[in-house]
Short mmCIF file of C-alpha atoms in Angstrom, two decimals:
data_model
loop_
_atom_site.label_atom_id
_atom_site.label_comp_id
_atom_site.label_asym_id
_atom_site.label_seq_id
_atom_site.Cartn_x
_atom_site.Cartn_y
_atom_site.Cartn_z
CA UNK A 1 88.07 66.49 119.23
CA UNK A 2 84.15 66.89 118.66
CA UNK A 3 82.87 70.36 120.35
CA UNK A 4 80.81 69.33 122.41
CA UNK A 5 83.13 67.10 124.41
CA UNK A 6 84.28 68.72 127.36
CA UNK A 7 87.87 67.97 128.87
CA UNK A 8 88.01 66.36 131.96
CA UNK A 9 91.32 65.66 132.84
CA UNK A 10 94.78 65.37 131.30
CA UNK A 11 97.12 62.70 132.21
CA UNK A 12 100.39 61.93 131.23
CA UNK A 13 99.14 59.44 128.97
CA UNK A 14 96.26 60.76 127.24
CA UNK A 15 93.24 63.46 127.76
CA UNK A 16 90.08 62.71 128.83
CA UNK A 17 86.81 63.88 127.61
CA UNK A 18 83.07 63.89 128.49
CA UNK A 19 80.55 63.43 125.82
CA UNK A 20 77.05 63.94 126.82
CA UNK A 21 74.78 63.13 125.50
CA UNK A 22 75.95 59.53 123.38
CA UNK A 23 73.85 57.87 121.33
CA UNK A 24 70.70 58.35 123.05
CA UNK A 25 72.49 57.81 126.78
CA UNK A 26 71.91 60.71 128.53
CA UNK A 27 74.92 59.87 130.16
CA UNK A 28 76.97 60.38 127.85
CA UNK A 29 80.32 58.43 127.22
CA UNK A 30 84.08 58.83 128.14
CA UNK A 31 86.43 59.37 124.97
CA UNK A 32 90.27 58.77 126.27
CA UNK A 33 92.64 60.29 123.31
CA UNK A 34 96.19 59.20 123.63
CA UNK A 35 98.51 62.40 122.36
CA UNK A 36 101.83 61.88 120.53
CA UNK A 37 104.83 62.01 122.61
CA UNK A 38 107.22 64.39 120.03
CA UNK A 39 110.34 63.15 121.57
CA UNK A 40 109.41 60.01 120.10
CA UNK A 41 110.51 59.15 116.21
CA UNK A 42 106.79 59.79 114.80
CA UNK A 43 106.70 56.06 113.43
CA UNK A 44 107.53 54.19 116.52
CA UNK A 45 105.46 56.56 118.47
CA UNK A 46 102.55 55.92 116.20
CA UNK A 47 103.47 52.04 116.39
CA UNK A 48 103.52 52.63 120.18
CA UNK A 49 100.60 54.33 120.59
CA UNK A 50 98.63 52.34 118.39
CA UNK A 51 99.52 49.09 120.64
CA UNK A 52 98.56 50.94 124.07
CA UNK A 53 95.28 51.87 122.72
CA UNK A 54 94.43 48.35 121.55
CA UNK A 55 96.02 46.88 124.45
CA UNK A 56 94.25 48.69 126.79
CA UNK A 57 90.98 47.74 125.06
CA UNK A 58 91.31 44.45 125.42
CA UNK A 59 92.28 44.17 128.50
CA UNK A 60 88.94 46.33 129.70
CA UNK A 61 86.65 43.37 127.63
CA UNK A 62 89.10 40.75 128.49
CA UNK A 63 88.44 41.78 131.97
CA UNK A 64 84.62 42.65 131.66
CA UNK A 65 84.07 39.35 129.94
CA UNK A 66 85.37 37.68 133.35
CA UNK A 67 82.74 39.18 135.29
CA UNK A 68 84.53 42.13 136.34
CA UNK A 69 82.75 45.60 136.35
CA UNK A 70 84.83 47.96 134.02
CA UNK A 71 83.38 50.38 131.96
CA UNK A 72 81.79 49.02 128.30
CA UNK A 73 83.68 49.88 125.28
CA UNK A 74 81.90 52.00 122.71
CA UNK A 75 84.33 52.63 120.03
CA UNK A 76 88.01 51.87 119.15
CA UNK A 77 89.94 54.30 116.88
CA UNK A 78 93.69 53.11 117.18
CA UNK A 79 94.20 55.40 114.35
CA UNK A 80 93.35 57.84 116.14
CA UNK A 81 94.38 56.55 119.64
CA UNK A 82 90.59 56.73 120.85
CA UNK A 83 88.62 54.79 123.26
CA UNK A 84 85.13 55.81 123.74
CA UNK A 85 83.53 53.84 126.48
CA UNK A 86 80.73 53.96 129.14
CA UNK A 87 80.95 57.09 131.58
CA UNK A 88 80.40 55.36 135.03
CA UNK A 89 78.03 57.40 137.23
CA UNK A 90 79.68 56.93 140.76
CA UNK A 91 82.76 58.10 142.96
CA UNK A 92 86.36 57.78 142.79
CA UNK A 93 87.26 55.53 146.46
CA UNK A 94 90.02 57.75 147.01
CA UNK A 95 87.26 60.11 147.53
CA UNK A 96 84.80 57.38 149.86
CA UNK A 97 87.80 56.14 152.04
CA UNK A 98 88.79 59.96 152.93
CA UNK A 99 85.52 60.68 153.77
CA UNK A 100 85.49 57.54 155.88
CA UNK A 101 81.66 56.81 156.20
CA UNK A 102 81.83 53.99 153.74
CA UNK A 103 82.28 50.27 155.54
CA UNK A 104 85.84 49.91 154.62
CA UNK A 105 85.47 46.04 155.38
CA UNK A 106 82.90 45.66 152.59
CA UNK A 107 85.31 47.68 150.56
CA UNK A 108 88.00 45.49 151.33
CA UNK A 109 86.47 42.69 150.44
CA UNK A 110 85.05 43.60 147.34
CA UNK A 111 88.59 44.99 145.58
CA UNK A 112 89.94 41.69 146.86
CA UNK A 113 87.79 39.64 144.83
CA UNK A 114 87.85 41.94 141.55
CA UNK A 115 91.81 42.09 141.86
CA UNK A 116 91.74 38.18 142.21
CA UNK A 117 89.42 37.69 139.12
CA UNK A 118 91.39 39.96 136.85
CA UNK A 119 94.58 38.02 137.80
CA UNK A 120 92.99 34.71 137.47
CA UNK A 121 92.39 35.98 133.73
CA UNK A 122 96.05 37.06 134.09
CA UNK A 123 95.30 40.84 133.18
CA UNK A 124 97.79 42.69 135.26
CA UNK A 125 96.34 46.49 135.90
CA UNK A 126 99.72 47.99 135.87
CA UNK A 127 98.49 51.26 137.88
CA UNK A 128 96.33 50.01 140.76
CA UNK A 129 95.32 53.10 142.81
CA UNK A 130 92.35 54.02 144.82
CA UNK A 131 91.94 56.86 142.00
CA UNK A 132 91.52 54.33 139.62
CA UNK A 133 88.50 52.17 141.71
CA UNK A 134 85.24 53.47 141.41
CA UNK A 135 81.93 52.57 143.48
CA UNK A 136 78.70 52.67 140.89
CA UNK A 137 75.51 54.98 142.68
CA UNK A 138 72.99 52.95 141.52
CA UNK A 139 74.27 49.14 142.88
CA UNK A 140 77.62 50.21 144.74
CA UNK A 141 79.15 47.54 142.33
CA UNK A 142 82.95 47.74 142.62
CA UNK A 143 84.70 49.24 139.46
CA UNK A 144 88.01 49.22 137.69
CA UNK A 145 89.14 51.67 135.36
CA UNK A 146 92.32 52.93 133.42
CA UNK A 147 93.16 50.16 131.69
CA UNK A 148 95.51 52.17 129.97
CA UNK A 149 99.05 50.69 131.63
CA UNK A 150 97.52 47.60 131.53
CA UNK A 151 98.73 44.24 129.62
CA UNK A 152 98.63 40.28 130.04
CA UNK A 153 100.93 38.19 131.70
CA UNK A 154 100.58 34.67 133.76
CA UNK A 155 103.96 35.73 135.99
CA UNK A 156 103.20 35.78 139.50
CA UNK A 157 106.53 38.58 139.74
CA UNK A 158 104.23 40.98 137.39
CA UNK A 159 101.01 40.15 139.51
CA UNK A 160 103.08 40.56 142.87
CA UNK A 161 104.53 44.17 141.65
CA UNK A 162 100.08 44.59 140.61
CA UNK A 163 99.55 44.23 144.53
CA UNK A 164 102.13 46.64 145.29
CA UNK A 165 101.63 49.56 143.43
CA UNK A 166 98.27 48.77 145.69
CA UNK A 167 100.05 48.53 148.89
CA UNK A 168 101.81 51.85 148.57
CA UNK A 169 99.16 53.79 147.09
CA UNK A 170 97.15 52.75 150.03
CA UNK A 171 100.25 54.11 152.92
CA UNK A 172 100.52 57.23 150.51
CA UNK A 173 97.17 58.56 150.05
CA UNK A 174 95.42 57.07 153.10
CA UNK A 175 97.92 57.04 156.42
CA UNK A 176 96.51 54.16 158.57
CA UNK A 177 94.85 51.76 156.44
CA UNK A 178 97.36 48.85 157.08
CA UNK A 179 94.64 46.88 157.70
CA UNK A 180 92.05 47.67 155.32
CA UNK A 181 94.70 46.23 153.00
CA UNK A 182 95.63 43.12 154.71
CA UNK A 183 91.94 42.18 154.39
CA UNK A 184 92.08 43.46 150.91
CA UNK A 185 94.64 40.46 149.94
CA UNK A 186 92.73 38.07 152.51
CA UNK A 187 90.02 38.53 150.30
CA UNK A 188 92.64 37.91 147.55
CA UNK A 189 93.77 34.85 149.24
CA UNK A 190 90.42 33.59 149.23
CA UNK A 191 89.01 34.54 145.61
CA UNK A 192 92.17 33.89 143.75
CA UNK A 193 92.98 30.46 142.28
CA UNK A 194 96.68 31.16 142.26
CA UNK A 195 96.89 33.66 145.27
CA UNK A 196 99.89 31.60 146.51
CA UNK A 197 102.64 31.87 144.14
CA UNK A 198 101.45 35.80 144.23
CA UNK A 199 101.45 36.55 147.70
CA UNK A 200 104.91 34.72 148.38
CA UNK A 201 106.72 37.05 145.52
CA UNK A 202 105.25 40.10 147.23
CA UNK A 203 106.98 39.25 150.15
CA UNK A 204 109.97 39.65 147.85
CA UNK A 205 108.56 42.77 146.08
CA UNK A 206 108.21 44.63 149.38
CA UNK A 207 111.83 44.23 150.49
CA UNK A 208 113.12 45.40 147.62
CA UNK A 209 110.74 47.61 145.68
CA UNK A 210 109.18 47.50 142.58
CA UNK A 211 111.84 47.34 140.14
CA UNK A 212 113.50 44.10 139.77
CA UNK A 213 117.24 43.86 141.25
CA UNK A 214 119.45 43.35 137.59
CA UNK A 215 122.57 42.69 140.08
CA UNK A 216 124.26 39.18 140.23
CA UNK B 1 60.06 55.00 112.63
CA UNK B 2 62.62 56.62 114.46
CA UNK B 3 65.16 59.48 113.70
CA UNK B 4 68.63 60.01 115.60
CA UNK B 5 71.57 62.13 115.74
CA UNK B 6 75.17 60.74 115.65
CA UNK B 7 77.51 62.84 118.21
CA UNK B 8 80.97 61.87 116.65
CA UNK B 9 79.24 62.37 112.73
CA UNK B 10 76.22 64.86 112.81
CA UNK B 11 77.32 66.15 109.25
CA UNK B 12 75.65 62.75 107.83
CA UNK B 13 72.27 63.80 108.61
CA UNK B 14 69.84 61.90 110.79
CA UNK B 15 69.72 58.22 111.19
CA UNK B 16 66.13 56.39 110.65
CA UNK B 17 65.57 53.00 112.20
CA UNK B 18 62.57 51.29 111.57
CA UNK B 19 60.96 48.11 113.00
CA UNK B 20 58.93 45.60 110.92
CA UNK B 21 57.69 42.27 112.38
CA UNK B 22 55.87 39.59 110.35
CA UNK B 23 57.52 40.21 107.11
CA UNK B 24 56.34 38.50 104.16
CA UNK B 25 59.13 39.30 101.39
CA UNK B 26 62.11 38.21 103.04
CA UNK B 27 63.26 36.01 100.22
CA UNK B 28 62.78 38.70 97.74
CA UNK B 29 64.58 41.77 99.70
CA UNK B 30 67.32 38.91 100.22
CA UNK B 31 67.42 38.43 96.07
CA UNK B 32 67.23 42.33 95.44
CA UNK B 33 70.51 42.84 97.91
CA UNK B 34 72.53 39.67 96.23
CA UNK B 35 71.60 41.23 92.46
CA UNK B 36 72.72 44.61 94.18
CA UNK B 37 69.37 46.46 93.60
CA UNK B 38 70.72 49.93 94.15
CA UNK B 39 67.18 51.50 94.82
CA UNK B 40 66.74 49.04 97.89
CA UNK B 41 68.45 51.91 100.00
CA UNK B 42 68.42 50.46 103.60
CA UNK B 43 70.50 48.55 105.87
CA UNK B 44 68.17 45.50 106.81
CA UNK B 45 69.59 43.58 109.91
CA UNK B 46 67.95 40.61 111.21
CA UNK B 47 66.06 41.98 114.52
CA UNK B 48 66.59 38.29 116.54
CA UNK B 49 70.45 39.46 117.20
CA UNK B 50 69.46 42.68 118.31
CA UNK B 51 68.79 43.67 121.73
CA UNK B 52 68.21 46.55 121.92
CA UNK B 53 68.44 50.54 120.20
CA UNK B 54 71.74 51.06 121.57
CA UNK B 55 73.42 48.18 120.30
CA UNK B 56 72.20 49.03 116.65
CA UNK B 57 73.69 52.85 116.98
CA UNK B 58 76.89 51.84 118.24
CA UNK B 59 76.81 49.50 114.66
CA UNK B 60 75.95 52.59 112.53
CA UNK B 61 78.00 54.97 114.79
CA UNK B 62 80.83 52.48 113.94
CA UNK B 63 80.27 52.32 110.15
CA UNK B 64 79.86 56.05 109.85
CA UNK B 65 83.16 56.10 111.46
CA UNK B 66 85.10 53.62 109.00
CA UNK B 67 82.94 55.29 106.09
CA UNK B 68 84.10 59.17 107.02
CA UNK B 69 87.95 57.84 108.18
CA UNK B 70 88.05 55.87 104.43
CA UNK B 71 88.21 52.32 106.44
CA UNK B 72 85.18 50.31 105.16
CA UNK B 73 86.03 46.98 104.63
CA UNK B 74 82.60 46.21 102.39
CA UNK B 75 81.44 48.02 99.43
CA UNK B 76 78.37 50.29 100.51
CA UNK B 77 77.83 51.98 103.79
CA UNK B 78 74.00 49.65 103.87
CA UNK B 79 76.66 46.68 104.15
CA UNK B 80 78.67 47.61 106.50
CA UNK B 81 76.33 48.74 109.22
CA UNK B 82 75.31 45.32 109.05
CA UNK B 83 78.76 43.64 109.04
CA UNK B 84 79.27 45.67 112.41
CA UNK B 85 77.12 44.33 114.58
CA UNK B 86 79.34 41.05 114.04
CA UNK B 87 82.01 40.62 116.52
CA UNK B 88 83.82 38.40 113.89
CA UNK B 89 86.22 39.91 110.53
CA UNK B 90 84.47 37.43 108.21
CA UNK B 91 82.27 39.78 105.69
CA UNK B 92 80.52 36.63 104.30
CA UNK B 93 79.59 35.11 107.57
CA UNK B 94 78.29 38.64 109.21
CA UNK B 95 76.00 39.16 106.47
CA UNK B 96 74.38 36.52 106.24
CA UNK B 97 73.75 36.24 110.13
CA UNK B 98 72.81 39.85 110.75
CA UNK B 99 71.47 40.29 107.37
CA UNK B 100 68.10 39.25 105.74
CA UNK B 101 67.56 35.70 105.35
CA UNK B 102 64.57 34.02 103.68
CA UNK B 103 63.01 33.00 106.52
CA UNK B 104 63.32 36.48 108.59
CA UNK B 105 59.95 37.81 109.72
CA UNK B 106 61.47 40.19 111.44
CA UNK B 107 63.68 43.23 110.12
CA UNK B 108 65.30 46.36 111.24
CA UNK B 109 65.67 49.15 108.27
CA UNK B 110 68.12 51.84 108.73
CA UNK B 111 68.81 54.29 106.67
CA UNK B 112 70.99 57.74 106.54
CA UNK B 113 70.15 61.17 105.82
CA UNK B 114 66.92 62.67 103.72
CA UNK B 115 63.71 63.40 104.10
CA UNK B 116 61.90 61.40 107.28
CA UNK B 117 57.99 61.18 105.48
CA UNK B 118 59.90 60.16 101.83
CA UNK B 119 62.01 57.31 103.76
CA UNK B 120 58.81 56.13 105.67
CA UNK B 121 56.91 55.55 102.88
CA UNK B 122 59.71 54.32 100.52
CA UNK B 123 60.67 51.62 103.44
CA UNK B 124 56.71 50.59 103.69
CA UNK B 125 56.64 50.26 100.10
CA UNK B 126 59.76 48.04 100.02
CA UNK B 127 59.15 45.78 103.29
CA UNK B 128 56.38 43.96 103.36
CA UNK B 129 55.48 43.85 106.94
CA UNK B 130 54.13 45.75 109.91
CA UNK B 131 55.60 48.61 111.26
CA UNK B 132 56.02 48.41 114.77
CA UNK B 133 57.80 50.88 117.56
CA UNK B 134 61.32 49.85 117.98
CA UNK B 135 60.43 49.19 122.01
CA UNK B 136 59.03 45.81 121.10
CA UNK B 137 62.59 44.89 120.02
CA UNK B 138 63.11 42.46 123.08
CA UNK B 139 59.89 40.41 121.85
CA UNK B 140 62.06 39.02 118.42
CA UNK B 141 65.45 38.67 120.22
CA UNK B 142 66.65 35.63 120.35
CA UNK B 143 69.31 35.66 123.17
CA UNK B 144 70.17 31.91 123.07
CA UNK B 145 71.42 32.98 119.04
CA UNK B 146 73.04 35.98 120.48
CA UNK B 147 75.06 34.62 123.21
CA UNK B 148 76.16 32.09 120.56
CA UNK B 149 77.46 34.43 117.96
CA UNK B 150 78.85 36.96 120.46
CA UNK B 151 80.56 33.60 122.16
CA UNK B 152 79.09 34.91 125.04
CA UNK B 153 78.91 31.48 126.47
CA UNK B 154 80.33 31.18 130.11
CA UNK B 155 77.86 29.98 132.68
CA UNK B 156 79.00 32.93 134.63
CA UNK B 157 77.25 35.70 131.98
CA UNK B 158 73.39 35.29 133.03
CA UNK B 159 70.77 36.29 130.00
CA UNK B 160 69.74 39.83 131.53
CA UNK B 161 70.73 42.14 128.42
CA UNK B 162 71.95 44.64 131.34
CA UNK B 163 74.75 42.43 131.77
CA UNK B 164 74.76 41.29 128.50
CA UNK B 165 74.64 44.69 126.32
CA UNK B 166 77.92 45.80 127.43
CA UNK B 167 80.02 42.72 126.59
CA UNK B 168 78.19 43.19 123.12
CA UNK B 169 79.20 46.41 122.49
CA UNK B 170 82.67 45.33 123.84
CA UNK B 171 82.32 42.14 121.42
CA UNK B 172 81.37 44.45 118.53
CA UNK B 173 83.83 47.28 119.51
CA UNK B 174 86.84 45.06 119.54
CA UNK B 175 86.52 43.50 115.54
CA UNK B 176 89.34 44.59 113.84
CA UNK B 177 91.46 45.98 116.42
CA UNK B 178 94.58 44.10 116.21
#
């Protein structure tokens, strides 16, 4: 990694890095480096890895293109299993919905719509937490980020399980916010073009988790 | 003219980008690059499909890259700064919309490394034009062009290069990732 990019977390997944200043942006970029897994055979690990990283780009333009704010890409390396892409100034909403000033109906709202555009392009997230939604400072625009479990499907199942992962990240993290999340997939309802389908399989999903039953 | 520094490749020396508008030997820098006039040393990109500074670093930044990871796809570095600001593989195609054409009157020079006053003068001596600050940039864009060949086309996308830069940068990001 260059020297001047400073680590800012480390996932399971892949580290991530700050690099300020970027080509003239002052604020810099985000470079996300996938690491090898060594349990892995090193040729299906660098197959593996090589998909993820070019999966997950797409999915980020795929989704950007669509009129969803994610962050721009800057550079792909699948060789090696980079992403640089735009460092969004703003705050994590885990971070706004603890603090609890924030209208959480606005909120609401807002996810709602960018969760229903992203499936109408039938980009399922794959990790949907309120870690992973970010509020802009400048324009409070909604934002989605970590593509990085991220792939394409038009099943309303993989969609349902999407909403989910929401669901209980939401009872986990923030106790209470039952209905902050109902309007979250009212807004859904409204915004998506095939919420139906969706909503009725997560009705499913929630009685029996998110792995699918491979009995009978 | 204007020097920069690439983060990810500073040991290539500083990048100079110049800005010429109402260029008069278009057709002739156009011959010298097809006879492969090695002392024409620039990258010339055609300044209607740029928008704006940014969008031609992240072109060189992305060449460098290929060049210092042995991963161009064209012969010379000067080529293949211009084939990435295409969002499309095909060489042929990308050249001859970003590059010169004989009726540009309006052309970005880039080159890498050396000596800032040498380059300046060489470039003037070469271009036939007026050198202009590389702020007046949105004057020669062309955005109707550039949502075309970025197929940037949805009625949803309005023309505000805000909005517009980063599905560029995705656009050009994205060639050749398979």
């Amino acid at each position: 990694m260059i020297d001047s990019a400073v680590l800012i977390k480390q996932g399971a997944e892949a580290r991530v890095y700050e690099l300020k200043p970027f080509l003239t942006n002052p604020n810099g970029c985000i470079v996300k480096e996938r690491f090898s897994k060594t349990y892995r055979h090193p040729v299906l690990d660098k197959q593996l890895t090589h998909r993820r990283v070019s999966q997950e780009a797409r999915c980020l333009f795929r989704c950007r293109k669509a009129g969803i704010d994610t962050p721009a890409l800057y550079l792909v390396d699948p060789e090696a299993a980079t992403i640089y892409m735009e460092r969004i100034l703003g705050r994590i909403l885990k971070d706004i919905i603890i603090e609890g000033k924030a209208d959480t109906d606005v909120l609401a709202d807002a996810i709602g719509a960018a969760l229903a555009k992203m499936h109408d392009v039938d980009v399922v997230h794959g990790d949907l937490t309120t870690s992973n939604l970010m509020l802009r400072d400048n324009n409070a625009s909604l934002v989605i980020i970590d593509f990085g479990l991220s792939y394409v499907s038009k099943l309303p199942e993989d969609k349902a399980v999407d909403l989910y992962v929401l669901e209980r990240a939401f009872s986990s993290t923030h106790p209470q916010t039952e209905a902050l999340f109902e309007r979250i997939l009212t807004s859904y309802k409204t915004h998506c073009k095939q919420a139906k389908p969706t909503l009725s399989k997560l009705e499913e999903v929630r009685l029996r988790g998110r792995k699918r039953s491979m009995l009978g | 003219m204007e020097s920069f520094q690439l983060e990810l490749h500073p040991e290539r020396g500083p990048i100079y980008i110049s800005l010429f508008k109402n260029v008069k030997n278009a057709v002739e820098l156009r011959q010298r690059l097809l006879d492969q006039d090695a002392s024409l040393a620039w990258a010339l990109v055609n300044a209607s499909l740029v928008v704006n500074t940014f969008q031609i670093l992240l072109a060189i930044n992305k060449a460098i890259h290929k060049e210092v990871t042995g991963k161009l796809k064209t012969h010379k570095i000067n080529s293949e700064i211009v084939y990435d600001f295409s969002s499309t593989n095909n060489i042929s195609q990308s050249l001859r919309r970003y590059g010169v054409s004989d009726d540009s009157t309006a052309l970005i020079a880039i080159a890498i490394g050396g000596n800032p006053g040498d380059i300046e003068k060489a470039m003037q001596a070469d271009i036939h034009g007026e050198l202009v600050p590389l702020s007046s940039i949105p004057e020669f864009s062309d955005i109707k062009l550039i949502r075309k060949y970025y197929q940037l086309n949805d009625n949803n996308i309005s023309d505000n290069i805000d909005e517009l830069m980063p599905l560029i940068a995705g656009a050009m990001a994205l060639k050749e990732i398979k």
